[in-house]
Amino acid sequence: MDFSQDKDIIILAIESSCDDTSAAVMKNGVLLSNVTAGQAVHEAYGGVVPELASRAHQQNIVPVVDQALKKAGISKEELSAIAVTLGPGLMGSLLVGVSFAKGLAISLGIPLIEANHLQGHILAHFIQEEGNEHAVPPYPYLCLLVSGGNSQIVKVTAYNQQEIIGQTIDDAAGEALDKCSKVMGLGYPGGPIIDRLARQGNAEAYSFSKPNIPGLDYSFSGLKTSFLYFLRDQLKENPNFIEENKEDLAASLEKTVVDILMKKLEKAVKQTGIRHVALSGGVSANTALRNAFIQRKEAGKWDIYIPKFSYTTDNAAMIAITGHYKFVDGEYCPMDKPAYSRTSI
Ligand code: KG4
């Protein structure tokens, strides 16, 4: 087969690491389609149930890939390679996407490319769409990667050179928001609910504990405990405390999380001298966090890169751009390489 690079590079990307089944098609680095099926089945449980996630991926994978190809107007035979998230994530969920991608790549006689989910989130800034060109961060840049499973400051010197210079030593920022939301009796996932309520609340109404740990690392477990004890004490006085104050609680909690995230990021900018700063991961959809970035830009302190909402949560477009770069470098994945549930970038 001829993989010479004067031909169009057309990547089909598949992402199934958690509870979103997503497929995307990218031609020469420009996104043609990105189709994602979410899984409402987990809402009743207040968190992702791994077994239910794998079953839903099984049901969704064929229609999602089919739709992505149709939307892009690309046939299977035109594909140059298939990129897939090999990890980290839930093993049962990953296996669905990885097995499907391997089977399809073998049947079409084209290379398989592996993508690291976290690396994908960081490269989401490089996704280009027809008629919607935007500035991409120059190397080196710092990326605040904040999701339900990660809170990291990453120094990015090339698409495949990403160094974690700070990270959470316990809970992730999104996890803390989700857990606090659960304690308040709100729905799942809590992050978007807290975001919505916070817009009507007073962020100065309450203050919660902030960690005091050295270096560029984060900690969110103390905040979660302080929030829990605060509610417990208030509920003893007033059983309706949460209902009567949920907007102020959400705004104060959100402000604390954003302050914690930004303090270490400011420190990282100072330490590295890098003032190109990007935001990635599910929590990057948060209004207060986005505003905190915009404030730094308006103050002339940083050049900032904030992803489109559709590329904040899990999506295959970010796997497609990772796949595109790797294809150009001829970095293919052996078919016997297994999925992995845990690893760093
Ligand atoms: O990246 P992601 O979709 O999944 C992984 O964790 O890999 O991130 C999900 C996290 C959840 O914790 C969710 O509550 C949070 O992102 N999230 C938000 C918002 N939208 C999603 N947190 C705060 N504000 C939001 N608008």
Short mmCIF file of C-alpha atoms and ligand atoms in Angstrom, two decimals:
data_model
loop_
_atom_site.label_atom_id
_atom_site.label_comp_id
_atom_site.label_asym_id
_atom_site.label_seq_id
_atom_site.Cartn_x
_atom_site.Cartn_y
_atom_site.Cartn_z
CA MET A 1 0.00 0.00 0.00
CA ASP A 2 1.23 3.53 -0.82
CA PHE A 3 1.37 5.81 2.22
CA SER A 4 3.39 8.56 0.52
CA GLN A 5 2.47 12.00 1.73
CA ASP A 6 1.57 13.70 -1.52
CA LYS A 7 -1.80 11.96 -1.07
CA ASP A 8 -4.55 13.32 1.16
CA ILE A 9 -4.22 12.19 4.76
CA ILE A 10 -7.65 11.04 5.91
CA ILE A 11 -7.90 9.84 9.50
CA LEU A 12 -10.84 8.11 11.14
CA ALA A 13 -10.54 8.59 14.91
CA ILE A 14 -12.32 6.66 17.65
CA GLU A 15 -12.58 7.62 21.33
CA SER A 16 -14.32 5.41 23.91
CA SER A 17 -12.25 5.83 27.08
CA CYS A 18 -15.10 6.67 29.46
CA ASP A 19 -18.80 7.28 28.81
CA ASP A 20 -18.81 8.98 25.40
CA THR A 21 -18.61 7.02 22.16
CA SER A 22 -17.10 9.37 19.61
CA ALA A 23 -15.84 9.12 16.03
CA ALA A 24 -14.31 11.84 13.86
CA VAL A 25 -12.98 12.16 10.33
CA MET A 26 -10.14 14.56 9.53
CA LYS A 27 -8.67 15.36 6.11
CA ASN A 28 -5.20 16.93 5.96
CA GLY A 29 -5.61 18.27 9.53
CA VAL A 30 -9.06 19.80 8.89
CA LEU A 31 -12.00 18.27 10.73
CA LEU A 32 -14.81 16.98 8.51
CA SER A 33 -17.01 15.38 11.18
CA ASN A 34 -17.13 14.68 14.90
CA VAL A 35 -20.03 12.56 16.15
CA THR A 36 -20.48 11.75 19.84
CA ALA A 37 -23.07 9.59 21.62
CA GLY A 38 -23.30 10.32 25.34
CA GLN A 39 -24.67 7.86 27.89
CA ALA A 40 -27.57 9.15 29.99
CA VAL A 41 -27.79 5.73 31.70
CA HIS A 42 -25.26 6.83 34.36
CA GLU A 43 -27.26 9.83 35.62
CA ALA A 44 -29.36 7.67 37.94
CA TYR A 45 -26.19 6.40 39.66
CA GLY A 46 -24.44 9.75 40.23
CA GLY A 47 -21.33 8.55 38.39
CA VAL A 48 -20.12 6.37 35.53
CA VAL A 49 -20.88 2.65 35.99
CA PRO A 50 -18.07 0.89 34.04
CA GLU A 51 -20.07 -2.18 33.00
CA LEU A 52 -22.98 -0.06 31.73
CA ALA A 53 -20.52 2.17 29.89
CA SER A 54 -19.00 -0.78 27.98
CA ARG A 55 -22.42 -2.09 27.04
CA ALA A 56 -23.50 1.31 25.72
CA HIS A 57 -20.26 1.63 23.72
CA GLN A 58 -21.04 -1.74 22.11
CA GLN A 59 -24.42 -0.43 21.00
CA ASN A 60 -23.13 2.96 19.86
CA ILE A 61 -19.86 2.22 18.10
CA VAL A 62 -21.19 1.08 14.72
CA PRO A 63 -23.81 3.85 14.24
CA VAL A 64 -21.41 6.54 15.51
CA VAL A 65 -18.59 5.54 13.13
CA ASP A 66 -21.10 5.16 10.29
CA GLN A 67 -22.50 8.65 10.92
CA ALA A 68 -19.04 10.21 11.17
CA LEU A 69 -18.05 8.77 7.77
CA LYS A 70 -21.37 9.76 6.16
CA LYS A 71 -21.24 13.30 7.56
CA ALA A 72 -17.69 13.67 6.26
CA GLY A 73 -18.66 12.26 2.85
CA ILE A 74 -15.76 9.82 3.08
CA SER A 75 -15.87 6.12 2.28
CA LYS A 76 -13.95 3.52 4.31
CA GLU A 77 -11.73 2.82 1.31
CA GLU A 78 -10.48 6.43 1.27
CA LEU A 79 -9.10 6.27 4.84
CA SER A 80 -5.33 6.57 5.35
CA ALA A 81 -5.30 5.29 8.93
CA ILE A 82 -7.41 4.73 12.03
CA ALA A 83 -6.47 6.53 15.25
CA VAL A 84 -7.84 5.24 18.52
CA THR A 85 -7.56 6.10 22.20
CA LEU A 86 -5.52 3.26 23.68
CA GLY A 87 -5.70 4.71 27.23
CA PRO A 88 -5.91 5.83 29.91
CA GLY A 89 -9.54 5.15 30.75
CA LEU A 90 -11.98 2.44 31.79
CA MET A 91 -10.68 -0.87 30.46
CA GLY A 92 -14.07 -2.24 29.35
CA SER A 93 -14.86 1.01 27.54
CA LEU A 94 -11.45 1.24 25.87
CA LEU A 95 -11.66 -2.36 24.67
CA VAL A 96 -14.76 -1.63 22.61
CA GLY A 97 -13.14 1.22 20.65
CA VAL A 98 -9.72 -0.42 20.40
CA SER A 99 -11.06 -3.80 19.20
CA PHE A 100 -13.28 -2.08 16.66
CA ALA A 101 -10.44 0.14 15.40
CA LYS A 102 -8.01 -2.79 15.11
CA GLY A 103 -10.55 -4.95 13.27
CA LEU A 104 -11.39 -2.18 10.82
CA ALA A 105 -7.74 -1.25 10.22
CA ILE A 106 -6.82 -4.89 9.55
CA SER A 107 -9.77 -5.39 7.21
CA LEU A 108 -8.90 -2.23 5.25
CA GLY A 109 -5.15 -2.93 5.28
CA ILE A 110 -4.30 0.51 6.75
CA PRO A 111 -2.20 1.50 9.78
CA LEU A 112 -3.49 1.82 13.32
CA ILE A 113 -2.35 4.85 15.31
CA GLU A 114 -2.58 5.01 19.08
CA ALA A 115 -3.54 8.15 20.92
CA ASN A 116 -3.17 8.93 24.59
CA HIS A 117 -6.41 10.44 25.86
CA LEU A 118 -4.68 13.16 27.89
CA GLN A 119 -2.34 14.05 25.05
CA GLY A 120 -5.45 14.35 22.88
CA HIS A 121 -7.05 16.88 25.27
CA ILE A 122 -3.86 18.95 25.14
CA LEU A 123 -3.74 18.88 21.32
CA ALA A 124 -7.43 19.87 20.99
CA HIS A 125 -6.24 23.44 20.34
CA PHE A 126 -4.83 22.35 16.99
CA ILE A 127 -8.14 21.09 15.56
CA GLN A 128 -8.96 23.21 12.51
CA GLU A 129 -12.38 23.47 10.88
CA GLU A 130 -13.25 24.74 7.41
CA GLY A 131 -14.22 28.43 7.63
CA ASN A 132 -13.35 28.65 11.32
CA GLU A 133 -9.59 29.13 11.44
CA HIS A 134 -8.18 30.16 14.79
CA ALA A 135 -4.78 30.81 16.37
CA VAL A 136 -2.97 27.77 17.69
CA PRO A 137 -0.56 27.94 20.62
CA PRO A 138 3.11 28.23 19.62
CA TYR A 139 5.61 25.86 21.27
CA PRO A 140 6.44 25.96 24.09
CA TYR A 141 3.14 26.58 25.84
CA LEU A 142 1.62 25.68 29.18
CA CYS A 143 -1.63 23.75 29.30
CA LEU A 144 -3.93 23.51 32.29
CA LEU A 145 -5.59 20.13 31.82
CA VAL A 146 -8.61 19.88 34.10
CA SER A 147 -11.13 17.08 33.90
CA GLY A 148 -12.99 14.58 36.07
CA GLY A 149 -9.83 12.48 36.39
CA ASN A 150 -6.97 14.95 36.04
CA SER A 151 -5.73 18.35 37.15
CA GLN A 152 -2.32 18.98 35.65
CA ILE A 153 -0.10 21.77 34.44
CA VAL A 154 1.70 20.51 31.35
CA LYS A 155 4.62 22.11 29.54
CA VAL A 156 4.21 21.33 25.84
CA THR A 157 7.34 21.69 23.69
CA ALA A 158 6.14 19.64 20.67
CA TYR A 159 3.02 17.65 19.82
CA ASN A 160 4.70 14.56 21.26
CA GLN A 161 6.71 16.25 24.04
CA GLN A 162 4.51 17.01 26.99
CA GLU A 163 5.94 17.29 30.50
CA ILE A 164 3.75 17.38 33.59
CA ILE A 165 5.17 20.10 35.84
CA GLY A 166 2.35 20.06 38.40
CA GLN A 167 -0.54 17.73 39.18
CA THR A 168 -3.10 16.85 41.79
CA ILE A 169 -1.90 14.67 44.63
CA ASP A 170 -5.45 13.45 45.34
CA ASP A 171 -8.79 14.40 43.71
CA ALA A 172 -9.12 16.15 40.35
CA ALA A 173 -10.90 19.53 40.12
CA GLY A 174 -13.87 18.06 38.20
CA GLU A 175 -14.12 15.19 40.66
CA ALA A 176 -14.27 17.67 43.57
CA LEU A 177 -17.07 19.61 41.84
CA ASP A 178 -18.94 16.37 41.06
CA LYS A 179 -18.62 15.11 44.64
CA CYS A 180 -19.68 18.42 46.21
CA SER A 181 -22.63 18.55 43.84
CA LYS A 182 -23.62 15.05 44.94
CA VAL A 183 -23.42 16.08 48.60
CA MET A 184 -25.78 18.98 47.79
CA GLY A 185 -28.23 16.52 46.21
CA LEU A 186 -27.76 17.99 42.73
CA GLY A 187 -27.48 15.85 39.58
CA TYR A 188 -24.56 14.26 37.76
CA PRO A 189 -22.19 15.40 36.37
CA GLY A 190 -22.04 18.18 38.94
CA GLY A 191 -19.62 20.53 37.14
CA PRO A 192 -22.10 21.96 34.62
CA ILE A 193 -24.84 22.21 37.30
CA ILE A 194 -22.53 24.11 39.68
CA ASP A 195 -21.53 26.35 36.75
CA ARG A 196 -25.19 27.16 35.96
CA LEU A 197 -26.19 27.82 39.57
CA ALA A 198 -23.04 29.85 40.25
CA ARG A 199 -24.05 32.43 37.64
CA GLN A 200 -26.92 33.50 39.94
CA GLY A 201 -24.93 33.31 43.18
CA ASN A 202 -22.55 35.41 45.27
CA ALA A 203 -19.05 33.95 45.06
CA GLU A 204 -17.99 35.80 48.24
CA ALA A 205 -20.84 34.38 50.36
CA TYR A 206 -18.80 31.55 51.89
CA SER A 207 -15.15 30.60 52.06
CA PHE A 208 -13.76 27.10 52.01
CA SER A 209 -10.36 25.69 52.79
CA LYS A 210 -7.59 26.10 50.23
CA PRO A 211 -4.62 23.72 50.16
CA ASN A 212 -1.15 24.77 51.13
CA ILE A 213 1.15 22.39 49.35
CA PRO A 214 4.56 23.15 47.85
CA GLY A 215 5.54 23.47 44.20
CA LEU A 216 3.07 23.38 41.33
CA ASP A 217 0.97 20.47 42.62
CA TYR A 218 -2.72 20.63 43.41
CA SER A 219 -4.93 19.10 46.09
CA PHE A 220 -8.74 19.13 46.16
CA SER A 221 -9.62 16.56 48.83
CA GLY A 222 -9.37 19.13 51.68
CA LEU A 223 -11.82 21.42 49.90
CA LYS A 224 -14.29 18.55 49.49
CA THR A 225 -14.07 17.70 53.21
CA SER A 226 -14.35 21.32 54.30
CA PHE A 227 -17.44 21.73 52.09
CA LEU A 228 -19.00 18.57 53.54
CA TYR A 229 -18.42 19.62 57.18
CA PHE A 230 -19.65 23.13 56.50
CA LEU A 231 -22.93 21.78 55.06
CA ARG A 232 -23.33 19.30 57.90
CA ASP A 233 -23.02 22.09 60.49
CA GLN A 234 -25.38 24.43 58.64
CA LEU A 235 -27.99 21.72 58.11
CA LYS A 236 -28.14 21.15 61.88
CA GLU A 237 -29.29 24.78 62.25
CA ASN A 238 -31.46 24.90 59.14
CA PRO A 239 -32.58 21.73 57.31
CA ASN A 240 -33.37 23.87 54.22
CA PHE A 241 -29.92 25.47 54.14
CA ILE A 242 -28.84 23.92 50.86
CA GLU A 243 -32.08 24.59 49.01
CA GLU A 244 -32.19 28.21 50.24
CA ASN A 245 -28.53 28.94 49.41
CA LYS A 246 -27.61 26.65 46.53
CA GLU A 247 -26.64 29.47 44.16
CA ASP A 248 -24.29 31.11 46.69
CA LEU A 249 -22.87 27.71 47.67
CA ALA A 250 -22.20 26.87 44.01
CA ALA A 251 -20.64 30.27 43.28
CA SER A 252 -18.39 30.16 46.39
CA LEU A 253 -17.32 26.58 45.70
CA GLU A 254 -16.60 27.33 42.04
CA LYS A 255 -14.59 30.44 42.97
CA THR A 256 -12.48 28.40 45.41
CA VAL A 257 -11.71 25.77 42.75
CA VAL A 258 -10.84 28.44 40.17
CA ASP A 259 -8.64 30.35 42.67
CA ILE A 260 -6.74 27.16 43.51
CA LEU A 261 -6.22 26.33 39.82
CA MET A 262 -5.15 29.84 38.82
CA LYS A 263 -2.75 30.40 41.74
CA LYS A 264 -0.53 27.48 40.70
CA LEU A 265 -0.85 28.33 37.03
CA GLU A 266 0.35 31.91 37.74
CA LYS A 267 3.26 30.37 39.61
CA ALA A 268 4.05 28.06 36.67
CA VAL A 269 4.06 31.02 34.24
CA LYS A 270 6.47 32.87 36.52
CA GLN A 271 8.74 29.86 36.97
CA THR A 272 8.94 28.88 33.30
CA GLY A 273 8.69 32.33 31.72
CA ILE A 274 6.16 30.84 29.25
CA ARG A 275 3.18 33.16 28.80
CA HIS A 276 1.25 31.20 26.15
CA VAL A 277 -1.31 29.41 28.28
CA ALA A 278 -3.97 26.96 27.11
CA LEU A 279 -6.93 25.37 28.85
CA SER A 280 -8.14 21.80 28.20
CA GLY A 281 -10.37 19.03 29.54
CA GLY A 282 -13.98 18.86 30.69
CA VAL A 283 -13.68 21.57 33.37
CA SER A 284 -12.42 24.00 30.71
CA ALA A 285 -16.11 24.49 29.85
CA ASN A 286 -16.48 26.30 33.18
CA THR A 287 -17.54 29.95 32.88
CA ALA A 288 -15.56 31.27 35.88
CA LEU A 289 -12.40 29.46 34.79
CA ARG A 290 -12.72 30.79 31.24
CA ASN A 291 -13.28 34.29 32.64
CA ALA A 292 -10.18 33.96 34.82
CA PHE A 293 -8.17 33.19 31.67
CA ILE A 294 -9.77 36.09 29.77
CA GLN A 295 -8.89 38.46 32.64
CA ARG A 296 -5.19 37.47 32.37
CA LYS A 297 -5.32 38.14 28.64
CA GLU A 298 -7.04 41.50 29.07
CA ALA A 299 -4.48 42.48 31.69
CA GLY A 300 -1.82 41.84 29.02
CA LYS A 301 -0.26 39.06 31.11
CA TRP A 302 -0.87 35.96 28.97
CA ASP A 303 -1.77 34.88 25.45
CA ILE A 304 -4.57 32.42 26.01
CA TYR A 305 -6.02 29.46 24.07
CA ILE A 306 -9.48 28.24 25.09
CA PRO A 307 -11.10 25.35 23.20
CA LYS A 308 -14.54 25.40 21.61
CA PHE A 309 -17.13 23.90 23.97
CA SER A 310 -17.46 20.82 21.75
CA TYR A 311 -13.76 20.01 22.27
CA THR A 312 -13.71 20.44 26.07
CA THR A 313 -15.29 17.12 26.98
CA ASP A 314 -14.33 13.76 25.49
CA ASN A 315 -14.38 13.82 21.68
CA ALA A 316 -12.74 12.01 18.80
CA ALA A 317 -11.68 15.22 17.02
CA MET A 318 -8.77 15.57 19.45
CA ILE A 319 -7.79 11.95 18.73
CA ALA A 320 -7.97 12.72 15.00
CA ILE A 321 -5.49 15.62 15.26
CA THR A 322 -3.15 13.44 17.35
CA GLY A 323 -3.52 10.72 14.69
CA HIS A 324 -2.81 13.20 11.90
CA TYR A 325 0.52 14.33 13.43
CA LYS A 326 1.57 10.74 14.14
CA PHE A 327 0.66 9.63 10.63
CA VAL A 328 2.84 12.39 9.17
CA ASP A 329 5.72 11.10 11.36
CA GLY A 330 4.98 7.47 10.38
CA GLU A 331 4.32 6.53 14.00
CA TYR A 332 2.06 3.49 13.71
CA CYS A 333 0.86 1.20 16.47
CA PRO A 334 1.51 -2.55 16.44
CA MET A 335 -1.75 -4.53 16.31
CA ASP A 336 -0.78 -6.50 19.41
CA LYS A 337 -0.36 -3.43 21.61
CA PRO A 338 -3.05 -3.64 24.31
CA ALA A 339 -5.27 -0.91 25.74
CA TYR A 340 -4.12 0.49 29.11
CA SER A 341 -6.23 1.86 31.92
CA ARG A 342 -3.60 4.00 33.64
CA THR A 343 -0.63 5.94 32.46
CA SER A 344 0.68 9.42 32.28
CA ILE A 345 1.22 11.46 29.13
O1 KG4 B 1 -12.79 15.62 30.21
P1 KG4 B 1 -14.07 15.07 30.73
O2 KG4 B 1 -15.26 15.08 29.83
O3 KG4 B 1 -13.92 13.60 31.21
C1 KG4 B 1 -12.83 13.12 31.89
O4 KG4 B 1 -12.81 13.27 33.12
O5 KG4 B 1 -11.94 12.59 31.17
O6 KG4 B 1 -14.39 15.89 32.06
C2 KG4 B 1 -15.54 15.65 32.83
C3 KG4 B 1 -15.52 16.62 34.01
C4 KG4 B 1 -16.60 16.31 35.02
O7 KG4 B 1 -16.02 16.34 36.31
C5 KG4 B 1 -17.59 17.46 34.83
O8 KG4 B 1 -18.29 17.79 36.00
C6 KG4 B 1 -16.66 18.58 34.42
O9 KG4 B 1 -15.73 17.97 33.55
N1 KG4 B 1 -17.36 19.67 33.74
C7 KG4 B 1 -17.46 20.92 34.23
C8 KG4 B 1 -18.22 21.67 33.31
N2 KG4 B 1 -18.55 20.84 32.26
C9 KG4 B 1 -18.01 19.62 32.54
N3 KG4 B 1 -16.98 21.45 35.36
C10 KG4 B 1 -17.25 22.75 35.60
N4 KG4 B 1 -18.00 23.52 34.78
C11 KG4 B 1 -18.49 23.03 33.63
N5 KG4 B 1 -19.23 23.81 32.82
#
